[in-house]
PDB file of C-alpha atoms in Angstrom:
ATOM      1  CA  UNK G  27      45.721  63.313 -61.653  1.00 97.00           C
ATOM      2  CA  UNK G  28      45.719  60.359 -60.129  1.00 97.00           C
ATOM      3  CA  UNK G  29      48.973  57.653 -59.996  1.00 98.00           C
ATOM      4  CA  UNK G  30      47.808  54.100 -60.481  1.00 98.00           C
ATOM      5  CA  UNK G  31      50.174  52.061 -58.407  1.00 96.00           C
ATOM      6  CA  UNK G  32      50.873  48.433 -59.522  1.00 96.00           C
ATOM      7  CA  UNK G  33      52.228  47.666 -56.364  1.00 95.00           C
ATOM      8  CA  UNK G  34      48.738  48.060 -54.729  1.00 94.00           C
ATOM      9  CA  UNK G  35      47.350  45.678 -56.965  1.00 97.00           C
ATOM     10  CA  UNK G  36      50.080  43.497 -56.896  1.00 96.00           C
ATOM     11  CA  UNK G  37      49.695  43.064 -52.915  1.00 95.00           C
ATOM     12  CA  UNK G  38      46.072  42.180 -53.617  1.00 95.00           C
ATOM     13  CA  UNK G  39      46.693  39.433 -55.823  1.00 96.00           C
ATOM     14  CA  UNK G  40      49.592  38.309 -53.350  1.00 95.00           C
ATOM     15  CA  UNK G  41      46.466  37.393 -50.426  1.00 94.00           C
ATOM     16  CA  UNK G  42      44.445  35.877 -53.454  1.00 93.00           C
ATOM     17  CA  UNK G  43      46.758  33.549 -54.359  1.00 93.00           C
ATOM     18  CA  UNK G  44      47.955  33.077 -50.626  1.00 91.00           C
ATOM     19  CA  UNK G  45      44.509  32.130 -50.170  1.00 90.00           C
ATOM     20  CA  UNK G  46      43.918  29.709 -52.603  1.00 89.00           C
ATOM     21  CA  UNK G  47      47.320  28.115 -52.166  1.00 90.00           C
ATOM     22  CA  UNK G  48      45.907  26.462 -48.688  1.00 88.00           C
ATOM     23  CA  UNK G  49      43.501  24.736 -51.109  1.00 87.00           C
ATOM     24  CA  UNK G  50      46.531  22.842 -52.777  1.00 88.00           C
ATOM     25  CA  UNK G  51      47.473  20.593 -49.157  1.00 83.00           C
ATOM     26  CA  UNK G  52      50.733  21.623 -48.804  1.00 85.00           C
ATOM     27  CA  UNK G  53      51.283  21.760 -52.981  1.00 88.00           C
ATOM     28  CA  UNK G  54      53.860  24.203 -53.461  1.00 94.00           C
ATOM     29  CA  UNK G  55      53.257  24.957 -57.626  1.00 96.00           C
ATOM     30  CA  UNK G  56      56.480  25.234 -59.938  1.00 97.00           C
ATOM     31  CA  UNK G  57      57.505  27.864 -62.166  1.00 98.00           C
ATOM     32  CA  UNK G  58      59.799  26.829 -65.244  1.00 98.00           C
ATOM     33  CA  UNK G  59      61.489  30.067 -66.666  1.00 98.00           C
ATOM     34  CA  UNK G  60      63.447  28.935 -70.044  1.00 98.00           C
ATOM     35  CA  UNK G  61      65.818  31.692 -70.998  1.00 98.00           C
ATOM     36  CA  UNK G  62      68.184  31.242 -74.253  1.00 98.00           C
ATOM     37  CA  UNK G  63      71.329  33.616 -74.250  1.00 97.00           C
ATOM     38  CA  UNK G  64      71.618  36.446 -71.791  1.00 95.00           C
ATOM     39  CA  UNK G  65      69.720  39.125 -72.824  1.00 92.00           C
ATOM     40  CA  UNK G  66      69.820  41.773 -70.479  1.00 89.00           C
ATOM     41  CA  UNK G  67      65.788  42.285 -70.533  1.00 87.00           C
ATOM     42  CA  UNK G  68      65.269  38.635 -70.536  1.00 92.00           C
ATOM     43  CA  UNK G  69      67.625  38.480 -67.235  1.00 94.00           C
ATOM     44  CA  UNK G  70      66.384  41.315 -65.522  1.00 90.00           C
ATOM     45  CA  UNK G  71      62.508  40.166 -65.974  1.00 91.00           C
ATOM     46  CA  UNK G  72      63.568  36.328 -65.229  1.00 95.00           C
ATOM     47  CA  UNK G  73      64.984  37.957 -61.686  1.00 94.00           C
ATOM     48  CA  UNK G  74      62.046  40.058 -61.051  1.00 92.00           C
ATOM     49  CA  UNK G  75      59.877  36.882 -61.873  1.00 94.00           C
ATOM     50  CA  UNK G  76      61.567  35.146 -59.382  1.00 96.00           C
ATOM     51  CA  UNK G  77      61.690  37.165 -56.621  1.00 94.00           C
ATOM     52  CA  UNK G  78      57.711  37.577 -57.135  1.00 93.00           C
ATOM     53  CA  UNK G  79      57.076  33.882 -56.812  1.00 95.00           C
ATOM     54  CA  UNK G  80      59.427  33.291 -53.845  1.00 94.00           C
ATOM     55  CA  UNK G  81      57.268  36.411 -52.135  1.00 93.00           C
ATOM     56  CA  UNK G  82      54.079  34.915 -53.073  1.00 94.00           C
ATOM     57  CA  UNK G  83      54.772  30.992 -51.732  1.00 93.00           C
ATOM     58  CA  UNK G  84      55.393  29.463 -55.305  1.00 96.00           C
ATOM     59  CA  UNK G  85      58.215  27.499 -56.697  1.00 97.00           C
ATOM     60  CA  UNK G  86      60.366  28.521 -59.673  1.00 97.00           C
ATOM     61  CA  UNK G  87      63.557  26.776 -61.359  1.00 97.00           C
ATOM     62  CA  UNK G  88      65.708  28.246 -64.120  1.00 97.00           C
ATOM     63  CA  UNK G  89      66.356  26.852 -67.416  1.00 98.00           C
ATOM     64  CA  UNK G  90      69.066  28.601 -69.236  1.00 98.00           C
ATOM     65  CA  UNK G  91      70.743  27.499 -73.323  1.00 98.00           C
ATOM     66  CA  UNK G  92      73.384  28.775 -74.652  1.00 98.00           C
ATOM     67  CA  UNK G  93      72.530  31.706 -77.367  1.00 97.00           C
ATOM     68  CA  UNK G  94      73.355  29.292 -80.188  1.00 97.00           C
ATOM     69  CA  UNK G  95      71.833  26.220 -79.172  1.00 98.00           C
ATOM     70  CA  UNK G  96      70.392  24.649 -82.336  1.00 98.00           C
ATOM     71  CA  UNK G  97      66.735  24.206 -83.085  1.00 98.00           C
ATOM     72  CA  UNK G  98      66.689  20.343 -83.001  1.00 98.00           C
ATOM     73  CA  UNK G  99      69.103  20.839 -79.325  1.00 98.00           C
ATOM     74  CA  UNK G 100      66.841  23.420 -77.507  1.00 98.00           C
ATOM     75  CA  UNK G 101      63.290  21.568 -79.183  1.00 98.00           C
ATOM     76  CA  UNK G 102      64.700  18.334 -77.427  1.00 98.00           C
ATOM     77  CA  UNK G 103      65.139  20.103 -73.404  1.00 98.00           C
ATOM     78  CA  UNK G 104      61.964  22.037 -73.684  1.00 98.00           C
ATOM     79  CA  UNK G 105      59.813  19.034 -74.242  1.00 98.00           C
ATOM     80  CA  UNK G 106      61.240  17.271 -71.397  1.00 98.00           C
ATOM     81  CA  UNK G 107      60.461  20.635 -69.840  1.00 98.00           C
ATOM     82  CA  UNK G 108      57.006  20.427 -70.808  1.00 97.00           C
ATOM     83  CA  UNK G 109      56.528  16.924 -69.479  1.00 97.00           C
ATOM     84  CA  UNK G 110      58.211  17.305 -66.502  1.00 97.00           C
ATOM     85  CA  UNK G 111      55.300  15.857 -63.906  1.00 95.00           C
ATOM     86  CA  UNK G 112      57.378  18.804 -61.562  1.00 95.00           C
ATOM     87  CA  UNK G 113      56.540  21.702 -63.540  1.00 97.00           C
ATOM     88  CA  UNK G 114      53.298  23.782 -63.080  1.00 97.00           C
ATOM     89  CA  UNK G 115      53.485  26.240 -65.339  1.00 98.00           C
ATOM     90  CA  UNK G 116      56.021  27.472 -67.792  1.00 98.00           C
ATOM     91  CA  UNK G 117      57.195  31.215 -69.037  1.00 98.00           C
ATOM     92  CA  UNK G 118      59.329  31.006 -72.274  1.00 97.00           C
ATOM     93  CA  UNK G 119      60.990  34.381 -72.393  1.00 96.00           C
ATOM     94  CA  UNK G 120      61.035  35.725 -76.126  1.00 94.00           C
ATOM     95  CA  UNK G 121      62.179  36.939 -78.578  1.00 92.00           C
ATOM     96  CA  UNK G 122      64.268  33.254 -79.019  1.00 96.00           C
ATOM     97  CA  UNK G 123      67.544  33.349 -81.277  1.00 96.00           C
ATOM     98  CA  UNK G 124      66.735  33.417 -85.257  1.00 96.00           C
ATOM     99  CA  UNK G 125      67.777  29.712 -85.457  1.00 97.00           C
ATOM    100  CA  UNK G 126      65.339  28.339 -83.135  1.00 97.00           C
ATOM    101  CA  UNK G 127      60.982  28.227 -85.094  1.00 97.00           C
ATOM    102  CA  UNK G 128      59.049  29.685 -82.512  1.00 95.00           C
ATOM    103  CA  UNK G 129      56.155  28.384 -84.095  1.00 94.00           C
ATOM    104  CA  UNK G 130      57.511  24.820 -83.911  1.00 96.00           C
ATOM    105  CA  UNK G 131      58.278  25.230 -80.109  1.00 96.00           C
ATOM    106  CA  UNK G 132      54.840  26.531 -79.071  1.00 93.00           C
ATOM    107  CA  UNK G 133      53.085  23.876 -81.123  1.00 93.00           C
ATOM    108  CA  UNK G 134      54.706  21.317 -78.462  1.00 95.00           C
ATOM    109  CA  UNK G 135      53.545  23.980 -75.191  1.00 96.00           C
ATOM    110  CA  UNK G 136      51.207  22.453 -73.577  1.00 96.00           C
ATOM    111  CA  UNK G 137      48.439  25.027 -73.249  1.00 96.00           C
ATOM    112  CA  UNK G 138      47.546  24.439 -69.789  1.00 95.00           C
ATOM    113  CA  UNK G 139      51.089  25.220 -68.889  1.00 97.00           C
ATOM    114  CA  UNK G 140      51.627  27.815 -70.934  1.00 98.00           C
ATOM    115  CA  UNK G 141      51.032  30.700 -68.608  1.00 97.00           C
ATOM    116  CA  UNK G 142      51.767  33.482 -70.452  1.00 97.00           C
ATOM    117  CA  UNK G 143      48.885  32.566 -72.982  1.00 96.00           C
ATOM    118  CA  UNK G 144      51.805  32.313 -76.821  1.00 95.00           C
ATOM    119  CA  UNK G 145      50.486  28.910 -78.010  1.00 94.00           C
ATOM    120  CA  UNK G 146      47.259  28.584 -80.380  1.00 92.00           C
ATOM    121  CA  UNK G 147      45.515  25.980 -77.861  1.00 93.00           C
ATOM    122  CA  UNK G 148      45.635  29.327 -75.372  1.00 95.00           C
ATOM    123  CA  UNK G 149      45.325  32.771 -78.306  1.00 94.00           C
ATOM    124  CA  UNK G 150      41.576  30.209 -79.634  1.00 95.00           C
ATOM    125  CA  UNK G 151      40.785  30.462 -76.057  1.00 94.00           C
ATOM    126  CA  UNK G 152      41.196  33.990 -75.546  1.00 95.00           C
ATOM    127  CA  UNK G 153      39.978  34.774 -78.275  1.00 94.00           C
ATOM    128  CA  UNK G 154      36.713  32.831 -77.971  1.00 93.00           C
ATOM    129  CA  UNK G 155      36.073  34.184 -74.711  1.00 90.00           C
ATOM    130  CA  UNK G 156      36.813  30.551 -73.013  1.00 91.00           C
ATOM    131  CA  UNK G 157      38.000  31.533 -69.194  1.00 89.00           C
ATOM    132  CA  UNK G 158      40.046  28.237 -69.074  1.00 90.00           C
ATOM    133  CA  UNK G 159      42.645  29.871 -71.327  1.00 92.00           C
ATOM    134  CA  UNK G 160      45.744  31.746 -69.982  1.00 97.00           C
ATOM    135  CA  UNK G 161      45.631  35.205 -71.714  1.00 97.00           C
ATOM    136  CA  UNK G 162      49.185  37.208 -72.095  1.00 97.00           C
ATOM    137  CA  UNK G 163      50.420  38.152 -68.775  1.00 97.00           C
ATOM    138  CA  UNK G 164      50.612  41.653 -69.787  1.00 97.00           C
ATOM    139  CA  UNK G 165      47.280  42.414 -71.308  1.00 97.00           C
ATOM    140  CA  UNK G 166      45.446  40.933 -68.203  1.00 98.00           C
ATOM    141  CA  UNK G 167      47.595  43.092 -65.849  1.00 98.00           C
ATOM    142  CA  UNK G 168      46.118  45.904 -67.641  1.00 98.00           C
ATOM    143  CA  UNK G 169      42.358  44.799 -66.504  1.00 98.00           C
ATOM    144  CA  UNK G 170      43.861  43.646 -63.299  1.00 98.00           C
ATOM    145  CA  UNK G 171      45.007  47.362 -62.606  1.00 98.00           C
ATOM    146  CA  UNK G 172      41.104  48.818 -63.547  1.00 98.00           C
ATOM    147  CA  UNK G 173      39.432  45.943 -61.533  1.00 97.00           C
ATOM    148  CA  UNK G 174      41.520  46.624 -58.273  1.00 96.00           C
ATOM    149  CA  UNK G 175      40.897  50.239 -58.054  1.00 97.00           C
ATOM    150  CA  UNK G 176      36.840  50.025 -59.110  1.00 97.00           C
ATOM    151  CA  UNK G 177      37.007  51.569 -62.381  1.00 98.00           C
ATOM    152  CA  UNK G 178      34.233  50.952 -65.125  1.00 98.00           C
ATOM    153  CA  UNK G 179      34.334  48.969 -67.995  1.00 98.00           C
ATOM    154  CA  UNK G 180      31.111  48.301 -69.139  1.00 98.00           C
ATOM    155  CA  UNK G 181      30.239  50.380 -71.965  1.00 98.00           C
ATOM    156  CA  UNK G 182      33.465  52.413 -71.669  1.00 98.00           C
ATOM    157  CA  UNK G 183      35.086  53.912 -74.962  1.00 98.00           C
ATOM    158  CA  UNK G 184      38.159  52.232 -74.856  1.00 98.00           C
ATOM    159  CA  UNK G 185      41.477  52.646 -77.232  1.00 98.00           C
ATOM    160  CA  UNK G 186      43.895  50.440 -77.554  1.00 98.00           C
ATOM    161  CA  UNK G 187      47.245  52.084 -79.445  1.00 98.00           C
ATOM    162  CA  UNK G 188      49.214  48.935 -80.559  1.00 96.00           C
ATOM    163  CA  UNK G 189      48.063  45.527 -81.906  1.00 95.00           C
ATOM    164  CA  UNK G 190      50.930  42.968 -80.989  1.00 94.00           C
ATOM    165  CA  UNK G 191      49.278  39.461 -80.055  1.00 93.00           C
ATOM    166  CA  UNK G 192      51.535  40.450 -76.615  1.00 92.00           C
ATOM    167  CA  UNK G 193      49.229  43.398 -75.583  1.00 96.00           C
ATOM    168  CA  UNK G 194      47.300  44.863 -78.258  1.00 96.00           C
ATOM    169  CA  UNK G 195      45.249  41.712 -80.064  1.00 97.00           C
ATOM    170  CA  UNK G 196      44.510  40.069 -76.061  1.00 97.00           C
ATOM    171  CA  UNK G 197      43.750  42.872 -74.489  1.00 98.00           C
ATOM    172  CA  UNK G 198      41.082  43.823 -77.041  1.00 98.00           C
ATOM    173  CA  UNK G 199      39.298  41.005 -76.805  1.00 97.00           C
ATOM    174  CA  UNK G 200      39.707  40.971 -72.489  1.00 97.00           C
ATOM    175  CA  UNK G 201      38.213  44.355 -72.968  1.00 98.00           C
ATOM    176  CA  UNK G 202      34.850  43.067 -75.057  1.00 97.00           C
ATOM    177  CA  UNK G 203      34.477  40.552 -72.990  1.00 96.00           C
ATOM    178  CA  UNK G 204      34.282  42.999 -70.127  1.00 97.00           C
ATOM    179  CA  UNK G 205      31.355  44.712 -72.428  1.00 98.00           C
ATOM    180  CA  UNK G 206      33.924  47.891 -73.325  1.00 98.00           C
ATOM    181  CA  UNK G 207      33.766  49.579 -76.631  1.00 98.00           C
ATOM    182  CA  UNK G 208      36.956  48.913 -78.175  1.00 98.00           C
ATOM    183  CA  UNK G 209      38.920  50.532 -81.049  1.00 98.00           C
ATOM    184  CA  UNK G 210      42.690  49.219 -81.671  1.00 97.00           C
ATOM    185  CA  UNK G 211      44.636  51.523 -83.182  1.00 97.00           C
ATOM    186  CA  UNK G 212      48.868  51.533 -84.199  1.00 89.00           C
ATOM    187  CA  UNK G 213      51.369  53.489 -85.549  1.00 82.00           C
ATOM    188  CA  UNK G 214      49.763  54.168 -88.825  1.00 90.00           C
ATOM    189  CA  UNK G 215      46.289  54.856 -87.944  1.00 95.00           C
ATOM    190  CA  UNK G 216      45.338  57.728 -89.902  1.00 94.00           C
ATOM    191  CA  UNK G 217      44.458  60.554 -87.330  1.00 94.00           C
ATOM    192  CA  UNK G 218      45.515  58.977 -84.531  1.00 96.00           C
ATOM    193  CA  UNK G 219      44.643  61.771 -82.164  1.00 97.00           C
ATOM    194  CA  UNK G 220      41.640  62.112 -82.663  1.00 97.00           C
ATOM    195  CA  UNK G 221      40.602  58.331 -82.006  1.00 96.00           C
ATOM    196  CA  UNK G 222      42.725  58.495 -79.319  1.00 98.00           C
ATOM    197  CA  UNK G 223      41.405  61.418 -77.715  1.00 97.00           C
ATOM    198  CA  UNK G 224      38.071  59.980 -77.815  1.00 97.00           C
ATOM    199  CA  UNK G 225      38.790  57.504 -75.410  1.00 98.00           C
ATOM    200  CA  UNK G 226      37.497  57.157 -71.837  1.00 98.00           C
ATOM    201  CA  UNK G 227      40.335  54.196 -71.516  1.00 98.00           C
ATOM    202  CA  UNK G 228      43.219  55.119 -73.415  1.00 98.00           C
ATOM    203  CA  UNK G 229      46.150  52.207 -73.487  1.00 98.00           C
ATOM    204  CA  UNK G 230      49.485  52.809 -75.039  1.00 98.00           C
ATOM    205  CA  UNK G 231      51.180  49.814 -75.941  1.00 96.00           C
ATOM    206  CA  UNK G 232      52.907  50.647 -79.064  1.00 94.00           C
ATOM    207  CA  UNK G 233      56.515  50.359 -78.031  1.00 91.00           C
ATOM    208  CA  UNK G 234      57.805  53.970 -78.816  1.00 93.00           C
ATOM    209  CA  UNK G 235      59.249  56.063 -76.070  1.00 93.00           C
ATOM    210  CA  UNK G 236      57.136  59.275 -74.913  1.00 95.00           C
ATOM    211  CA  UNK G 237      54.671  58.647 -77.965  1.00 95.00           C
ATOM    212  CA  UNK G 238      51.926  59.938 -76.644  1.00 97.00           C
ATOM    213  CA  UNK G 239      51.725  63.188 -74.974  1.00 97.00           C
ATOM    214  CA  UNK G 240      48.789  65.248 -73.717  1.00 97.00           C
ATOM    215  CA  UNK G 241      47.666  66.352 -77.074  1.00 97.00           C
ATOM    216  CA  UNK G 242      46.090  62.280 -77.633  1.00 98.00           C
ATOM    217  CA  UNK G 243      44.716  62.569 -74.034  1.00 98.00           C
ATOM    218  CA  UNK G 244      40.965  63.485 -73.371  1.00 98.00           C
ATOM    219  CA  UNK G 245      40.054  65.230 -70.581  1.00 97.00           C
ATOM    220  CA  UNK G 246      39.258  63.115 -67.801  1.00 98.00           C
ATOM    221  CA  UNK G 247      40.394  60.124 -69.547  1.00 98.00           C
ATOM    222  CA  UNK G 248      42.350  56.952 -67.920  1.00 98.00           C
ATOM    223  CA  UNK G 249      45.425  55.925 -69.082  1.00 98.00           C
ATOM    224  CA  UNK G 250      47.229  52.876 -68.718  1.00 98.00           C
ATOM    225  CA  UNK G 251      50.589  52.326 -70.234  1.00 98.00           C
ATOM    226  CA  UNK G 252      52.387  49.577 -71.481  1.00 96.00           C
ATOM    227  CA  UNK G 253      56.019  50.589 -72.926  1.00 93.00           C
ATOM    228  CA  UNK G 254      58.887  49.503 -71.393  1.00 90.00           C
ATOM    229  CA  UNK G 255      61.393  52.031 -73.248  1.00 90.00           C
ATOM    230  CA  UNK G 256      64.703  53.964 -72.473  1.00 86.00           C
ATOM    231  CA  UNK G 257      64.586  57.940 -73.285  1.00 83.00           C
ATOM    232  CA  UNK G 258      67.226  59.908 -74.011  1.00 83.00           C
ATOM    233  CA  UNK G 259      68.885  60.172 -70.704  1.00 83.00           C
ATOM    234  CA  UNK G 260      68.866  56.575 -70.183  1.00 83.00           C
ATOM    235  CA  UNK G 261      66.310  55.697 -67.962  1.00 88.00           C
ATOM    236  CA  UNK G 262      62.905  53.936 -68.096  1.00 90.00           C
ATOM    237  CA  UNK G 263      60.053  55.364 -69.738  1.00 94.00           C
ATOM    238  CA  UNK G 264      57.086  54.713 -71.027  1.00 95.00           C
ATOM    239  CA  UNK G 265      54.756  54.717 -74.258  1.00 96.00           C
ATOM    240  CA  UNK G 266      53.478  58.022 -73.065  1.00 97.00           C
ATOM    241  CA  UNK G 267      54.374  61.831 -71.967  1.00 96.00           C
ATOM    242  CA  UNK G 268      53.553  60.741 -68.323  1.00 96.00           C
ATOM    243  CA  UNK G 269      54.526  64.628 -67.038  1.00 95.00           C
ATOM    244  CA  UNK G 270      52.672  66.103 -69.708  1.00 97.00           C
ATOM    245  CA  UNK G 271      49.031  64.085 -69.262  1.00 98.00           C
ATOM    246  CA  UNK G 272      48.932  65.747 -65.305  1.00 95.00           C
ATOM    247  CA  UNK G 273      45.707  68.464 -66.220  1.00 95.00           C
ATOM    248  CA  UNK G 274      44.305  66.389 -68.628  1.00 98.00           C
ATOM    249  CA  UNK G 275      43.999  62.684 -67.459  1.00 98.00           C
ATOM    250  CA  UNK G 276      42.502  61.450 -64.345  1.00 98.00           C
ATOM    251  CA  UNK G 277      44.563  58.964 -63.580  1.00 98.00           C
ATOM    252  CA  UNK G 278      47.688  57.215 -65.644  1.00 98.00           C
ATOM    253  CA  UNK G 279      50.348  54.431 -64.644  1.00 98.00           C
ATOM    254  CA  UNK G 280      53.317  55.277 -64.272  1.00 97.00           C
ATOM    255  CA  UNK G 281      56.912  53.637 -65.807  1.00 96.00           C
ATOM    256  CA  UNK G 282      58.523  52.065 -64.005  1.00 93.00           C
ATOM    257  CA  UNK G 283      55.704  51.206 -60.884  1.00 95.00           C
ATOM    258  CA  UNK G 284      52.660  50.578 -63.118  1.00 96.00           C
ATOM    259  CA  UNK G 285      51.576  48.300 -65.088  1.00 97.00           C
ATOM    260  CA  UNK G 286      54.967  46.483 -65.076  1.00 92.00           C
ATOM    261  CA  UNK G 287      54.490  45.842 -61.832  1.00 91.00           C
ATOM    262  CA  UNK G 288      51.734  43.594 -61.994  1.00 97.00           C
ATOM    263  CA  UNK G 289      52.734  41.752 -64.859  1.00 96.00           C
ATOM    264  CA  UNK G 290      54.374  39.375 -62.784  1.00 95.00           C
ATOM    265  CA  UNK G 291      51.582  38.870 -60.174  1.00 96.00           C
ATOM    266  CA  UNK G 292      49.385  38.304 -62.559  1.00 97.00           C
ATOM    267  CA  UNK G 293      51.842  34.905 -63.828  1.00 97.00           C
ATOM    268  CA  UNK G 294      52.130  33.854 -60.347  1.00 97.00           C
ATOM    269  CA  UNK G 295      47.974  33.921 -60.326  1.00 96.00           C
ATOM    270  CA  UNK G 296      48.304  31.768 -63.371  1.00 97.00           C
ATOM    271  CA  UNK G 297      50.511  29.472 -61.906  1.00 97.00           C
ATOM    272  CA  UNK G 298      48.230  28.834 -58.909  1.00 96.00           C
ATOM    273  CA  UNK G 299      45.548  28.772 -61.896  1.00 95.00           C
ATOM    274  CA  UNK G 300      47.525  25.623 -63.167  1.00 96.00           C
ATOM    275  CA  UNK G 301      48.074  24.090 -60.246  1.00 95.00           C
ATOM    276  CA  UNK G 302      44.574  24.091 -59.156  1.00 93.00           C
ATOM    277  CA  UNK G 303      43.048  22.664 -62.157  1.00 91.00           C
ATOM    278  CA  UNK G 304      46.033  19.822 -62.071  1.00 86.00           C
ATOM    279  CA  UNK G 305      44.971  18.835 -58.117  1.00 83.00           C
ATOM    280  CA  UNK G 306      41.206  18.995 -59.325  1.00 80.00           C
ATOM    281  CA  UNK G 307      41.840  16.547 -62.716  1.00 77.00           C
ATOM    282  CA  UNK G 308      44.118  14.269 -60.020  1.00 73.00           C
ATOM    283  CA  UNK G 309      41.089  13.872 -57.791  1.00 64.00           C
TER     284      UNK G 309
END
């Protein structure tokens, strides 16, 4: 079996975006990251984020509330956020605190900032096929990781096991658009197995440690996972049996050094994304 490195694909995108950033004039784009509390996912991935941008030539600033800032406090800062005439792009790390209405706060997002694709203006997009939306940062890194090592869409049987509007919902339309032949399946499908066993694409993305093992896997098939979990020794795993898939897939990602990986090159392509269309609309 092959391993499917996400740092290879990363370091492609790096000399795409490179590349386009000598289009901008000297235009260095900026990141917003707005963090509430201090979650220690939300910290780690806002430090990861930020290391990524600095590597790739792009700005990023901070923006960090107390946990138990009120709705009406934290609705306020992100708008001025939002308008800032400084700020590219924007990634809102979630889940927020119970008090603060997601809903209300991405109804302000302005979609062409909203990088990793949470507001309606950007889900309509993806959903209608529109390229000017920003799909989720995670479901594109998925076809990001099949387009950099020359893998086949077209026509593929593809299975998608989880249907979050994060991965699952996203990446299922990325995928049709791409001409696969999609089937989205979750924890309850009934014989889930079988349908995933019949995939040529298999994607785990349900959010359950080791879920998958090689009894789901087809022979020959590709697998690209999603979960970010902890097992029971403590350390990072993900949504499938990666040991036990060796005979039976072709190639998997790994966790950590997969998928993951790219995530976060594929928001810094987004940013330049934003900043691009914002020097053309200026001009």
């Amino acid at each position: 079996m092959i391993t499917l490195k996400g740092a290879d694909v990363s370091a492609r995108i790096k000399e795409e975006v490179q590349d386009a950033l000598e289009k901008l004039d000297g235009i260095v784009p900026q990141l917003a990251i707005v963090r509430v509390g201090e979650n220690p996912d939300d910290v780690s991935y806002e430090r990861g984020a930020t290391r990524r941008m600095e590597k790739f030539g792009l700005g990023v600033r901070s923006f960090v509330f107390p946990a138990d800032i009120s709705h009406e406090a934290f609705r306020e800062a992100f708008v001025k956020i939002n308008q800032d005439p400084e700020v590219t792009g924007i990634l809102l790390l979630r889940p927020l605190p119970k008090q603060i209405r997601e809903k209300d706060i991405m109804q302000v997002m302005d979609p062409d900032k909203d990088l990793d694709g949470i507001c309606q203006g950007n889900i309509a997009r993806v959903f209608a096929g529109d390229e000017s939306g920003f799909a989720p940062c995670t479901a594109e890194a998925v076809v990001e990781v099949l387009k950099a090592n020359r893998i086949p869409i077209t026509g593929k049987r593809v299975t998608i096991v989880g249907r979050s509007m994060v991965v699952g919902k996203p990446l299922s339309m990325l995928m049709l658009k791409e001409n696969a032949t999609v089937t989205i399946c979750h924890t309850r499908t009934a014989d889930l197995k079988a349908a995933c066993k019949n995939a040529e694409i298999l994607v785990a993305a349900a959010g359950r440690a080791k879920m998958l093992d090689a009894e789901y896997v087809g022979k020959g098939a590709i697998v690209l996972d999603v979960g970010i979990n902890v097992d029971e020794n403590g350390k990072l795993c993900g949504d499938v049996d990666f040991d036990s898939i060796h005979n039976v897939a072709s190639m998997a990602t790994p966790v950590p050094g997969g998928v993951g990986a790219v995530t976060t090159a594929v928001l810094a392509k987004h940013l330049l994304r934003a900043a691009l269309r914002k020097s053309k609309e200026q001009k």
